[in-house]
Every structure is written in structure tokens, then in C-alpha cells.
Amino acid sequence: MKKISTLLTAIIIFSAANAKTYTVGSGKWSDASVWGGQYIGSTIGAGDVVIITGQITMNTSIVVEGTLQVEKGAGMVGMKDLVVAKNGTFVNNGNTVMKRIVNEGTINNNLIMEAMMDIDNKGAIANNNNMVAGNNLNNFGGNAAGNGGAYFVNNNVSASASSKFGSNVKVFYGSAIENGTASIGAALNLNATVKMNAVELSVSNPSKVDVSLFSIEKSTDGVNFTLVEMVSNISKSEVAMTYTDNNASNNLTYYRVKAINANGVETVLPVATVKAS
């Protein structure tokens, strides 16, 4: 046990020693000159910090496993996805506009933050100003809070029974709100976990709503999906389905699951986004 403890301590110290802080100005995210020749790619590693001080054009989707901060007066704009991983943190003090925002970690928004399509939240959002979803806001197991902020949603707001909205924020939406067990989609929750070189998908069903079939789709761009499996072996427990994708890619991958009931009614669950190591 002592050897294991010593090894873990050494790994933690090594990781901390190799963590870096990067400051980037204006230009394209993938332009190495913006990074002073130290371009980190599309993933901000755990422990690393990236601070944006200028106007950055996002020409690639990014995954935040460490910390990404947009300073006051700065901006991050592009039709690409922003994914905040479970232990990741995104701080927006400026202007952020992305195609889709997926949060499983922590977001602190202090000015203007917008997704042209959906905002999917399974983590914690402190929205202290204005957050806009061009399509839907899906709060599944997350906490959408904030200090006097407002969520503006063009279409639907969907929330699972375990999710929370802060009492000190306002939510404005274009269509009827779906709440708790009001729909199949609100009762089911899709989770994606990277294990070794595979991705394990699971659908939790705490309300035990009736599902006859799941279809699993996969995409590399979040727009064009390909069917990979139809699952008819539905469990009556709280975990209705599990599926392992052994052909996982080290690129950003989108998984979409459709739940189909006995009447043939099809409900699309919020997209899960992962990046295998």
C-alpha cells in the first residue's frame, strides 16, 4: 500500500509540475502563432489554464478538461462545439458564441454566452448575466443557477427530475416547458463514459417509463449521424440500457440515442459528447 501511495503522490506532483498557463490574443484557435508556437490542440488538459485576451475565431471544437477563461473585452466566436468535461471549468467574462455548448463540469458566465443550437447541462452553471440557446436548453441532472442572470431559449426547456434551476435566475423560452416526467425525454438520461479505449453508453430510467427500443447513432460533426445499433433488450431497472462502442475515436464524437415506446413514438435524448484518449 505504501508503494502505491508513493506512486500516486509522484503522479500528482508530476502532473502539477507539468501544468501550464497559456495566454492567447486574437486570431484563429488553431493558428500556432497565436499560441507563441505552443499550440495545445483541441483539448485543454487537466491542470492547464488557457486565458483568451483578444478575439478568437473558433475553427475547431474544443474539450475543456482544465480551465478556459475569456477575459473582459475579449471574445470566442465560431460555429463549433464547446465541451466542458466533468472536472473542467469555463469562465466567461467577455463574449462567447458557439454552435453547441455541452457542460458536464462548471461554467461561470459573467457577460454574454450563446449557443446557436442547444445547451446541454449535466454539471453546474453559474449564469450571472445572459445565456442564450438558439434551439433548446436541456438541463439533465445539472444545476442551472446564477446571481440575477437570465436564460433565453428560442424553443424548449427540458429538465429531468434530478435537475435544478436557481431561484435567483429567470428563464424565458419560446415553447412549452417540459418538466420532470412530462415526457419520455425528460425521464431518461444518456451518459457516456470513456473506459480504456472504449466508450460506454448508459441510459438511466429512474421513473421507469415504458421504452420498447433504443436506437444508437454516432457522429463526428454533431450534424450527420449514422445508426450503429438497435437495442431491444430493455432493463426494467433504473439503468434501462448499456452499450459499449469498442470503435471509439480519439477525436470528438457525438452519440445520439432515440427512445421508442410501444406505440412507435420516438423521443430523441440530449446528445452525449466524448473524446477518447
Rosetta silent file (secondary structure, phi, psi, omega in degrees, C-alpha in Angstrom):
SEQUENCE: MKKISTLLTAIIIFSAANAKTYTVGSGKWSDASVWGGQYIGSTIGAGDVVIITGQITMNTSIVVEGTLQVEKGAGMVGMKDLVVAKNGTFVNNGNTVMKRIVNEGTINNNLIMEAMMDIDNKGAIANNNNMVAGNNLNNFGGNAAGNGGAYFVNNNVSASASSKFGSNVKVFYGSAIENGTASIGAALNLNATVKMNAVELSVSNPSKVDVSLFSIEKSTDGVNFTLVEMVSNISKSEVAMTYTDNNASNNLTYYRVKAINANGVETVLPVATVKAS
SCORE:     score description
SCORE:     0.000 S_00000001
   1 L     0.000  -37.268 -178.814    0.000    0.000    0.000 S_00000001
   2 H   -63.919  -40.343  178.944    2.870    2.357    0.822 S_00000001
   3 H   -63.321  -41.487  179.892    4.395    1.878   -2.653 S_00000001
   4 H   -64.025  -44.677  179.150    1.027    2.590   -4.303 S_00000001
   5 H   -60.876  -42.024  178.705    0.544    5.720   -2.197 S_00000001
   6 H   -63.885  -40.666  178.961    4.038    6.924   -3.070 S_00000001
   7 H   -63.788  -44.493  179.006    3.394    6.300   -6.754 S_00000001
   8 H   -62.262  -41.768  178.079    0.112    8.243   -6.681 S_00000001
   9 H   -61.882  -41.744  179.423    1.798   11.146   -4.920 S_00000001
  10 H   -64.159  -39.544  179.432    4.550   11.174   -7.520 S_00000001
  11 H   -64.297  -43.606 -179.622    1.991   11.198  -10.356 S_00000001
  12 H   -63.077  -44.290  179.313    0.109   14.120   -8.782 S_00000001
  13 H   -64.161  -40.910  179.833    3.325   16.105   -8.271 S_00000001
  14 H   -63.843  -42.759 -179.130    4.445   15.327  -11.838 S_00000001
  15 H   -64.990  -42.827  179.701    1.094   16.434  -13.280 S_00000001
  16 H   -64.273  -39.158 -178.851    1.096   19.661  -11.265 S_00000001
  17 H   -67.330  -28.318 -177.480    4.674   20.414  -12.327 S_00000001
  18 H   -95.434   -2.348  177.021    3.760   19.968  -15.993 S_00000001
  19 L   -68.658  142.859 -176.521    0.564   22.055  -15.881 S_00000001
  20 L  -131.037  156.729  172.663    0.863   25.247  -17.916 S_00000001
  21 E  -114.305  128.087 -178.927   -0.915   28.569  -18.324 S_00000001
  22 E  -116.238  136.836  174.599   -1.348   29.888  -21.866 S_00000001
  23 E  -116.638  122.234 -177.594   -2.382   33.422  -22.839 S_00000001
  24 E  -119.959  144.739 -178.638   -3.736   33.863  -26.372 S_00000001
  25 L   -97.522 -121.845 -175.972   -4.657   37.058  -28.211 S_00000001
  26 L  -109.080  146.560  179.647   -6.547   37.458  -31.474 S_00000001
  27 E   140.703 -164.427  177.973   -6.705   35.088  -34.429 S_00000001
  28 E   -86.584  142.777 -178.275   -7.801   31.548  -35.219 S_00000001
  29 L   -53.825  -42.161 -174.328   -7.701   28.971  -32.429 S_00000001
  30 L   -84.594    1.788  179.553   -5.586   26.549  -34.498 S_00000001
  31 L   -79.040  113.095 -175.835   -3.057   29.185  -35.586 S_00000001
  32 H   -60.172  -28.336 -178.370    0.188   28.262  -33.819 S_00000001
  33 H   -67.007  -28.347  177.392    1.403   31.875  -33.967 S_00000001
  34 H   -65.355  -29.436 -176.791   -1.453   32.921  -31.662 S_00000001
  35 H   -96.206    7.014 -177.758   -0.044   30.498  -29.094 S_00000001
  36 L    65.835   31.843  179.585    3.550   31.599  -29.477 S_00000001
  37 L    81.188    8.378 -179.186    4.370   28.283  -31.117 S_00000001
  38 L  -117.771   44.232 -178.198    2.853   26.259  -28.258 S_00000001
  39 L   -58.444  127.428 -174.267   -0.472   25.265  -29.813 S_00000001
  40 L   -94.097   -7.203 -179.667   -2.167   22.747  -27.493 S_00000001
  41 L    92.972 -155.894 -174.453   -4.694   21.334  -29.942 S_00000001
  42 L   -95.135    2.378  179.179   -8.416   20.857  -29.394 S_00000001
  43 E  -125.360  126.999  172.876   -8.179   19.668  -25.763 S_00000001
  44 E   -90.972  110.338 -172.873   -7.217   21.760  -22.748 S_00000001
  45 L   -67.513  159.326  177.880   -5.650   19.169  -20.476 S_00000001
  46 L   -57.960  131.187 -179.550   -6.388   18.753  -16.781 S_00000001
  47 L    92.961  -24.346  179.034   -4.418   21.304  -14.797 S_00000001
  48 L   -80.259  150.878  179.568   -3.763   23.541  -17.812 S_00000001
  49 E  -127.765  129.718  176.081   -5.200   27.062  -17.990 S_00000001
  50 E  -118.459  125.534 -179.725   -5.940   28.992  -21.194 S_00000001
  51 E  -116.113  120.521  179.302   -6.732   32.717  -20.953 S_00000001
  52 E   -95.091  121.009 -177.899   -8.185   34.494  -24.007 S_00000001
  53 L  -110.505   -9.700 -179.202   -7.373   38.216  -24.067 S_00000001
  54 L  -123.591 -150.293 -179.299   -8.340   39.047  -27.677 S_00000001
  55 E  -106.183  108.286 -176.323  -10.844   37.981  -30.319 S_00000001
  56 E  -103.140  128.840  173.329  -10.500   34.268  -31.093 S_00000001
  57 E   -91.994  121.003 -177.675  -12.213   32.632  -34.073 S_00000001
  58 L   -86.417  105.602  179.093  -13.095   29.049  -33.194 S_00000001
  59 L  -105.967   14.321  174.868  -12.342   26.894  -36.251 S_00000001
  60 L  -153.511  149.630  172.765  -12.402   23.631  -34.263 S_00000001
  61 L   -71.716  149.013 -178.514  -14.499   22.131  -31.491 S_00000001
  62 E  -130.957  153.477  176.318  -12.736   22.037  -28.136 S_00000001
  63 E  -118.384  127.479 -178.267  -12.857   19.982  -24.953 S_00000001
  64 E  -105.205  105.012  174.879  -12.038   21.680  -21.646 S_00000001
  65 L  -100.104  -17.259  176.449  -10.587   19.288  -19.075 S_00000001
  66 L  -107.129 -119.306 -179.213   -8.665   22.072  -17.312 S_00000001
  67 E  -133.016  132.613  173.701   -9.655   25.767  -17.264 S_00000001
  68 E  -124.182  129.216 -177.576  -10.593   28.118  -20.102 S_00000001
  69 E  -131.401  128.906  174.405  -11.207   31.796  -19.374 S_00000001
  70 E  -101.686  119.035 -175.302  -12.396   34.574  -21.695 S_00000001
  71 L   -76.165  165.065  177.731  -11.354   37.937  -20.301 S_00000001
  72 L   -62.707  130.917 -177.334  -13.455   41.103  -20.193 S_00000001
  73 L    87.500   -8.451  179.097  -13.488   42.754  -23.619 S_00000001
  74 L   -98.401  172.316 -178.599  -12.345   39.520  -25.286 S_00000001
  75 E  -152.341  154.207  177.035  -14.399   37.068  -27.344 S_00000001
  76 E  -135.748  109.621 -170.890  -14.572   33.471  -28.535 S_00000001
  77 E  -134.194  134.261  175.177  -16.801   33.011  -31.586 S_00000001
  78 L   172.424  154.642  178.619  -17.321   30.161  -34.057 S_00000001
  79 L   -85.738   57.592  176.984  -19.750   27.534  -35.347 S_00000001
  80 L  -131.866  170.809 -175.414  -18.025   24.786  -33.382 S_00000001
  81 E   -94.435  143.196  171.850  -18.809   22.970  -30.137 S_00000001
  82 E  -110.057  118.446  179.852  -17.617   23.839  -26.654 S_00000001
  83 E  -117.856  118.412  177.042  -17.481   20.800  -24.363 S_00000001
  84 E  -100.868  112.974 -176.343  -16.671   21.277  -20.679 S_00000001
  85 L   -71.773  172.462 -172.770  -15.650   17.910  -19.208 S_00000001
  86 L   -53.916  -41.069 -178.955  -16.570   16.739  -15.701 S_00000001
  87 L  -101.456   11.319 -178.585  -13.537   18.288  -13.999 S_00000001
  88 L   -89.078  159.979  179.362  -13.264   21.192  -16.434 S_00000001
  89 E  -135.984  132.353  174.759  -14.070   24.876  -15.818 S_00000001
  90 E  -121.460  125.357  179.343  -15.105   27.579  -18.280 S_00000001
  91 E  -117.793  120.398 -179.086  -15.182   31.226  -17.155 S_00000001
  92 E  -113.382  108.426  174.939  -16.726   33.777  -19.497 S_00000001
  93 L  -106.203    1.907 -177.387  -16.115   37.433  -18.692 S_00000001
  94 L  -124.021 -125.242 -177.434  -16.482   38.521  -22.311 S_00000001
  95 E  -127.265  117.198 -179.279  -18.490   37.402  -25.328 S_00000001
  96 E  -122.944  125.270  176.941  -18.751   33.705  -26.237 S_00000001
  97 E  -132.793  117.819 -179.614  -20.758   32.375  -29.192 S_00000001
  98 E  -129.752  169.622  178.636  -20.506   28.681  -30.156 S_00000001
  99 L   -71.075  -51.936  179.661  -22.572   26.191  -32.158 S_00000001
 100 E  -139.498  141.735  177.918  -23.383   23.897  -29.232 S_00000001
 101 E  -118.259  120.790  179.036  -22.421   24.069  -25.553 S_00000001
 102 E  -117.553  119.768 -176.739  -22.152   20.820  -23.596 S_00000001
 103 E  -121.800  120.150  171.323  -21.367   21.140  -19.887 S_00000001
 104 L  -118.432    0.019 -179.614  -20.553   18.316  -17.506 S_00000001
 105 L  -113.864 -117.877 -177.354  -18.225   20.418  -15.355 S_00000001
 106 E  -132.582  131.100  173.849  -18.506   24.056  -14.259 S_00000001
 107 E  -121.999  128.300  172.052  -19.454   27.180  -16.214 S_00000001
 108 E  -115.920  109.073 -178.234  -19.263   30.681  -14.743 S_00000001
 109 E  -108.284  121.361 -176.305  -20.856   33.183  -17.104 S_00000001
 110 L  -117.293    4.826  176.720  -20.476   36.856  -16.252 S_00000001
 111 L  -146.328 -109.368 -177.216  -21.437   38.537  -19.537 S_00000001
 112 E  -117.836  125.056  179.691  -22.848   37.151  -22.830 S_00000001
 113 E  -136.525  126.790 -173.814  -22.757   33.444  -23.691 S_00000001
 114 E  -137.895  138.875  169.325  -24.668   31.946  -26.606 S_00000001
 115 E  -110.788  126.938  179.241  -25.125   28.575  -28.297 S_00000001
 116 L   -66.256  -26.641  177.640  -26.503   28.784  -31.830 S_00000001
 117 L  -114.487 -117.784 -174.088  -28.076   25.364  -31.255 S_00000001
 118 L   -94.613  154.313  164.078  -28.535   23.511  -27.929 S_00000001
 119 E  -112.886  118.241  178.051  -27.138   23.972  -24.452 S_00000001
 120 E  -109.209  120.719 -177.285  -26.853   20.597  -22.685 S_00000001
 121 E  -121.317  119.413  172.684  -26.126   20.828  -18.970 S_00000001
 122 L  -120.638    3.467 -178.398  -25.243   17.924  -16.697 S_00000001
 123 L  -116.380 -137.490 -177.733  -22.931   19.951  -14.478 S_00000001
 124 E  -120.833  127.718  175.464  -23.083   23.317  -12.706 S_00000001
 125 E  -118.076  125.890  170.584  -23.790   26.653  -14.383 S_00000001
 126 E  -107.293   91.996 -177.526  -23.470   29.961  -12.540 S_00000001
 127 E   -93.750   99.743 -175.521  -25.137   32.290  -15.045 S_00000001
 128 L   -97.501    5.567  178.052  -24.702   35.766  -13.618 S_00000001
 129 L  -143.359 -115.650 -177.603  -25.675   37.627  -16.785 S_00000001
 130 E  -121.955  129.313  174.998  -27.248   36.424  -20.049 S_00000001
 131 E  -124.772  131.979 -173.156  -27.100   32.945  -21.580 S_00000001
 132 E  -122.487  131.937  172.100  -28.853   32.224  -24.892 S_00000001
 133 E  -112.538  117.028 -179.408  -29.803   28.895  -26.502 S_00000001
 134 L   -66.590  -22.652  178.156  -30.710   29.261  -30.172 S_00000001
 135 L  -120.756  -92.604 -175.856  -32.618   25.974  -30.026 S_00000001
 136 L  -120.996  153.873  168.408  -33.144   24.082  -26.735 S_00000001
 137 E  -110.896  116.555 -179.203  -31.849   24.147  -23.172 S_00000001
 138 E  -111.559  108.681 -179.481  -31.560   20.616  -21.769 S_00000001
 139 E  -107.186   92.738 -174.271  -30.886   20.538  -18.035 S_00000001
 140 L  -113.899   98.927 -179.370  -30.484   16.854  -17.204 S_00000001
 141 L    79.555    3.298 -178.045  -29.110   16.242  -13.729 S_00000001
 142 L  -101.043  177.489  178.065  -27.425   19.647  -13.713 S_00000001
 143 E  -122.543  106.167  179.237  -27.805   22.837  -11.719 S_00000001
 144 E   -97.040   90.254 -174.725  -28.613   25.908  -13.830 S_00000001
 145 E  -114.390 -157.285  179.508  -28.192   28.664  -11.276 S_00000001
 146 L   145.804  166.307 -179.661  -26.750   32.165  -11.179 S_00000001
 147 L  -108.000   90.935  178.136  -26.910   35.530   -9.457 S_00000001
 148 L    75.216   15.526 -179.551  -29.618   37.572  -11.165 S_00000001
 149 L   -83.432  176.049  179.631  -28.910   36.074  -14.586 S_00000001
 150 E  -138.594  139.646  174.484  -31.335   35.120  -17.349 S_00000001
 151 E  -106.042  122.096  177.138  -31.617   32.137  -19.684 S_00000001
 152 E  -109.332  120.729 -174.414  -33.137   32.931  -23.092 S_00000001
 153 E  -126.175  121.949 -176.319  -34.240   29.821  -25.023 S_00000001
 154 L   -66.296  -36.809 -176.028  -35.755   30.043  -28.506 S_00000001
 155 L  -116.309 -102.418 -171.762  -37.604   26.723  -28.331 S_00000001
 156 L  -107.747  149.791  168.233  -37.887   24.238  -25.450 S_00000001
 157 E  -110.956  121.157  178.653  -36.554   23.934  -21.949 S_00000001
 158 E  -115.777  137.653 -178.133  -36.269   20.297  -20.826 S_00000001
 159 E  -141.004  135.320  175.735  -35.438   19.287  -17.271 S_00000001
 160 L   -83.428  168.340 -177.902  -35.060   15.935  -15.545 S_00000001
 161 L   -63.376  -28.195 -176.405  -36.399   15.259  -12.066 S_00000001
 162 L   -90.589   -2.557 -178.235  -32.895   15.471  -10.573 S_00000001
 163 L   -85.171  165.153 -179.063  -32.008   18.803  -12.194 S_00000001
 164 E  -136.878  147.688  168.107  -32.244   22.229  -10.560 S_00000001
 165 E  -118.283  136.225 -178.856  -32.819   25.833  -11.591 S_00000001
 166 L   -67.191  150.303 -179.081  -31.607   28.584   -9.288 S_00000001
 167 L   -76.756  -14.543 -176.315  -34.154   30.756   -7.535 S_00000001
 168 L  -107.655   26.328  174.540  -32.271   33.916   -8.470 S_00000001
 169 L  -129.963  157.640  176.897  -32.377   33.446  -12.261 S_00000001
 170 E  -113.114  144.818  179.509  -35.101   33.921  -14.860 S_00000001
 171 E  -122.273  120.533  177.501  -35.863   31.522  -17.714 S_00000001
 172 E  -114.879  129.593 -175.927  -37.527   32.769  -20.904 S_00000001
 173 E  -140.864  156.214 -174.738  -38.477   30.221  -23.555 S_00000001
 174 L   -85.825  -28.091 -178.003  -40.344   30.112  -26.840 S_00000001
 175 L  -121.896  175.984 -176.330  -42.252   26.836  -26.412 S_00000001
 176 L   -62.292  142.115  179.054  -43.876   24.962  -23.540 S_00000001
 177 L   -77.994  138.634  174.681  -41.562   23.796  -20.791 S_00000001
 178 E  -103.654  129.719 -170.849  -41.092   20.057  -20.316 S_00000001
 179 L  -131.731  145.600  172.041  -40.647   19.139  -16.695 S_00000001
 180 L    48.850 -114.304 -178.172  -39.867   16.101  -14.591 S_00000001
 181 L  -103.873   26.725 -177.496  -41.779   13.142  -16.056 S_00000001
 182 L   -67.525  -21.741  179.356  -43.783   15.203  -18.511 S_00000001
 183 L  -147.324  164.875  176.812  -42.160   13.354  -21.407 S_00000001
 184 H   -59.580  -44.021 -176.782  -40.054   10.277  -22.108 S_00000001
 185 H   -59.945  -36.097 -179.452  -37.091   12.515  -22.928 S_00000001
 186 H   -74.773  -25.443 -177.364  -37.228   14.275  -19.567 S_00000001
 187 H   -85.018  -23.416 -177.676  -37.398   10.965  -17.666 S_00000001
 188 L  -102.139  149.778 -178.324  -34.426    9.350  -19.440 S_00000001
 189 E  -137.769  123.369 -179.487  -30.813   10.439  -19.179 S_00000001
 190 E   -92.921  128.633  177.122  -27.973    9.451  -21.525 S_00000001
 191 E  -122.429  142.403  177.965  -24.484    9.122  -20.040 S_00000001
 192 E  -127.554  128.555 -177.743  -21.237    8.439  -21.887 S_00000001
 193 E  -129.826  134.590  176.759  -18.069    7.253  -20.138 S_00000001
 194 E   -87.576  122.773  177.178  -14.633    6.544  -21.584 S_00000001
 195 E  -128.778  115.787 -173.710  -13.193    3.247  -20.317 S_00000001
 196 L    57.659 -122.744  178.916   -9.804    2.217  -21.654 S_00000001
 197 L  -107.728   26.876 -179.451  -10.151    2.680  -25.425 S_00000001
 198 E  -126.574  161.661  175.650  -13.936    2.207  -25.495 S_00000001
 199 E  -115.294  125.701  179.033  -16.973    4.377  -24.843 S_00000001
 200 E  -105.117  120.508  177.427  -19.700    3.015  -22.602 S_00000001
 201 E   -99.581  141.707  174.076  -23.177    4.443  -23.068 S_00000001
 202 E  -143.141  145.095  177.479  -25.907    4.032  -20.494 S_00000001
 203 E  -117.411  115.498  177.547  -29.470    5.319  -20.273 S_00000001
 204 E   -86.949  144.412 -176.650  -30.852    5.809  -16.781 S_00000001
 205 L  -138.887   66.003 -175.480  -34.609    5.496  -16.293 S_00000001
 206 L   -61.423  -28.284  179.186  -35.369    6.322  -12.637 S_00000001
 207 L   -85.887   -6.809  178.374  -39.077    6.879  -13.398 S_00000001
 208 L    54.238   48.920  175.875  -39.205    3.548  -15.259 S_00000001
 209 L   -72.188  159.065 -175.600  -41.126    4.919  -18.227 S_00000001
 210 L   -77.547  119.967  175.134  -42.106    2.469  -20.958 S_00000001
 211 L  -132.833  130.700 -179.480  -39.482    2.025  -23.674 S_00000001
 212 L   -99.483  -26.037 -172.440  -39.555   -0.783  -26.237 S_00000001
 213 E  -156.754  142.322  171.422  -36.482    0.035  -28.295 S_00000001
 214 E  -117.695  135.058  170.578  -33.391    2.241  -28.297 S_00000001
 215 E  -110.619  135.755 -176.312  -31.576    3.296  -31.452 S_00000001
 216 E  -113.595  126.018 -179.193  -27.961    4.426  -31.065 S_00000001
 217 E  -122.769  156.322 -173.978  -26.405    6.835  -33.545 S_00000001
 218 E  -136.280  145.822 -177.890  -22.903    8.219  -33.875 S_00000001
 219 E  -149.005  152.017  175.359  -21.435   11.336  -35.488 S_00000001
 220 L  -104.237   -9.254 -179.432  -18.095   13.094  -35.903 S_00000001
 221 L  -124.814   -2.239  179.857  -19.551   16.543  -36.596 S_00000001
 222 L    78.048    3.358 -178.722  -22.735   16.634  -34.495 S_00000001
 223 L  -119.315  -50.659 -177.819  -24.861   17.036  -37.619 S_00000001
 224 L   -99.754  111.266 -176.294  -24.636   13.861  -39.694 S_00000001
 225 L  -106.810  146.418  177.987  -25.421   10.753  -37.613 S_00000001
 226 E  -120.259  133.774  178.620  -25.042    7.075  -38.545 S_00000001
 227 E   -69.408  128.511  179.202  -27.028    4.252  -36.944 S_00000001
 228 E  -113.354  -24.282 -177.769  -24.705    1.847  -35.089 S_00000001
 229 E  -164.796  147.676  170.219  -27.087   -0.336  -33.066 S_00000001
 230 E  -115.800  124.059 -176.673  -30.725   -1.078  -32.213 S_00000001
 231 E  -111.412  117.839 -179.837  -31.202   -2.275  -28.619 S_00000001
 232 L  -108.881   -9.960  179.262  -34.369   -4.185  -27.774 S_00000001
 233 L   -84.577   83.088 -174.170  -33.172   -5.800  -24.536 S_00000001
 234 L   -92.453  126.545  178.521  -34.579   -3.119  -22.220 S_00000001
 235 L   -81.941  146.561  177.946  -33.997   -3.479  -18.488 S_00000001
 236 L   -89.125    1.548  179.158  -36.800   -2.664  -16.055 S_00000001
 237 L   -83.608 -172.105 -178.276  -34.266   -1.339  -13.528 S_00000001
 238 L   -70.589  -22.540  173.557  -33.095    2.272  -13.199 S_00000001
 239 E  -102.401  104.903 -171.735  -30.489    1.667  -15.914 S_00000001
 240 E   -77.022  -28.354 -174.942  -32.576    0.840  -18.955 S_00000001
 241 E  -156.290  143.654  168.861  -29.743    0.214  -21.415 S_00000001
 242 E  -132.029  146.270  179.519  -25.977   -0.103  -21.669 S_00000001
 243 E  -150.358  137.032  179.510  -23.906   -0.260  -24.845 S_00000001
 244 E  -113.307  123.796  175.739  -20.144   -0.323  -25.416 S_00000001
 245 E   -96.652  105.088 -179.467  -18.584    1.196  -28.515 S_00000001
 246 L   -84.343   -2.677  177.682  -15.232   -0.546  -28.977 S_00000001
 247 L  -104.706   44.053 -177.534  -14.511    1.519  -32.093 S_00000001
 248 L   -70.580  146.861 -179.850  -14.011    4.730  -30.146 S_00000001
 249 L  -107.692  154.443  175.796  -12.046    7.545  -31.771 S_00000001
 250 L   -85.603    7.313  172.466   -9.609    9.949  -30.151 S_00000001
 251 L   -95.102  163.984  177.579  -11.494   12.728  -31.962 S_00000001
 252 L   -61.161  125.515 -176.344  -14.571   14.472  -30.572 S_00000001
 253 E  -127.603  140.121 -178.509  -17.505   12.065  -31.079 S_00000001
 254 E  -109.599  134.529  176.218  -21.235   12.634  -30.680 S_00000001
 255 E  -118.884  131.926  179.119  -23.680    9.934  -29.577 S_00000001
 256 E  -125.549  130.917 -179.601  -27.418   10.278  -30.042 S_00000001
 257 E  -119.690  133.654  175.866  -29.982    7.848  -28.632 S_00000001
 258 E  -110.747  129.891  176.818  -33.641    7.645  -29.610 S_00000001
 259 E   -99.308  129.744 -177.009  -36.153    6.027  -27.261 S_00000001
 260 E  -121.306  125.578 -178.897  -39.136    4.348  -28.951 S_00000001
 261 L   -91.879 -176.531 -174.344  -42.205    3.264  -26.991 S_00000001
 262 L   -65.439  -21.810  179.165  -44.766    0.535  -27.763 S_00000001
 263 L   -90.630    3.015  179.126  -46.844    2.965  -29.838 S_00000001
 264 L    84.168    6.299  178.322  -43.898    3.801  -32.054 S_00000001
 265 L   -74.209  127.873 -174.326  -43.458    7.295  -30.606 S_00000001
 266 E  -106.531  130.010  178.845  -39.822    8.316  -30.951 S_00000001
 267 E  -125.542  126.783 -179.790  -38.054   10.645  -28.491 S_00000001
 268 E   -90.217  125.037  177.658  -34.517   11.936  -29.033 S_00000001
 269 L   -82.385  156.923  177.230  -32.410   12.207  -25.873 S_00000001
 270 L   -55.615  139.398 -177.127  -29.863   15.029  -25.440 S_00000001
 271 L   -65.852  139.193  173.641  -26.653   14.307  -27.330 S_00000001
 272 E  -104.499  136.180 -176.744  -23.659   12.986  -25.362 S_00000001
 273 E  -122.840  129.910 -178.281  -20.221   14.118  -26.457 S_00000001
 274 E  -138.708  163.608  175.812  -16.948   12.361  -25.598 S_00000001
 275 L  -139.531  106.847 -178.738  -13.299   12.269  -26.614 S_00000001
 276 L   -71.880  152.343  179.810  -11.485    9.001  -26.019 S_00000001
 277 L   -80.799    0.000    0.000   -7.832    9.072  -25.059 S_00000001
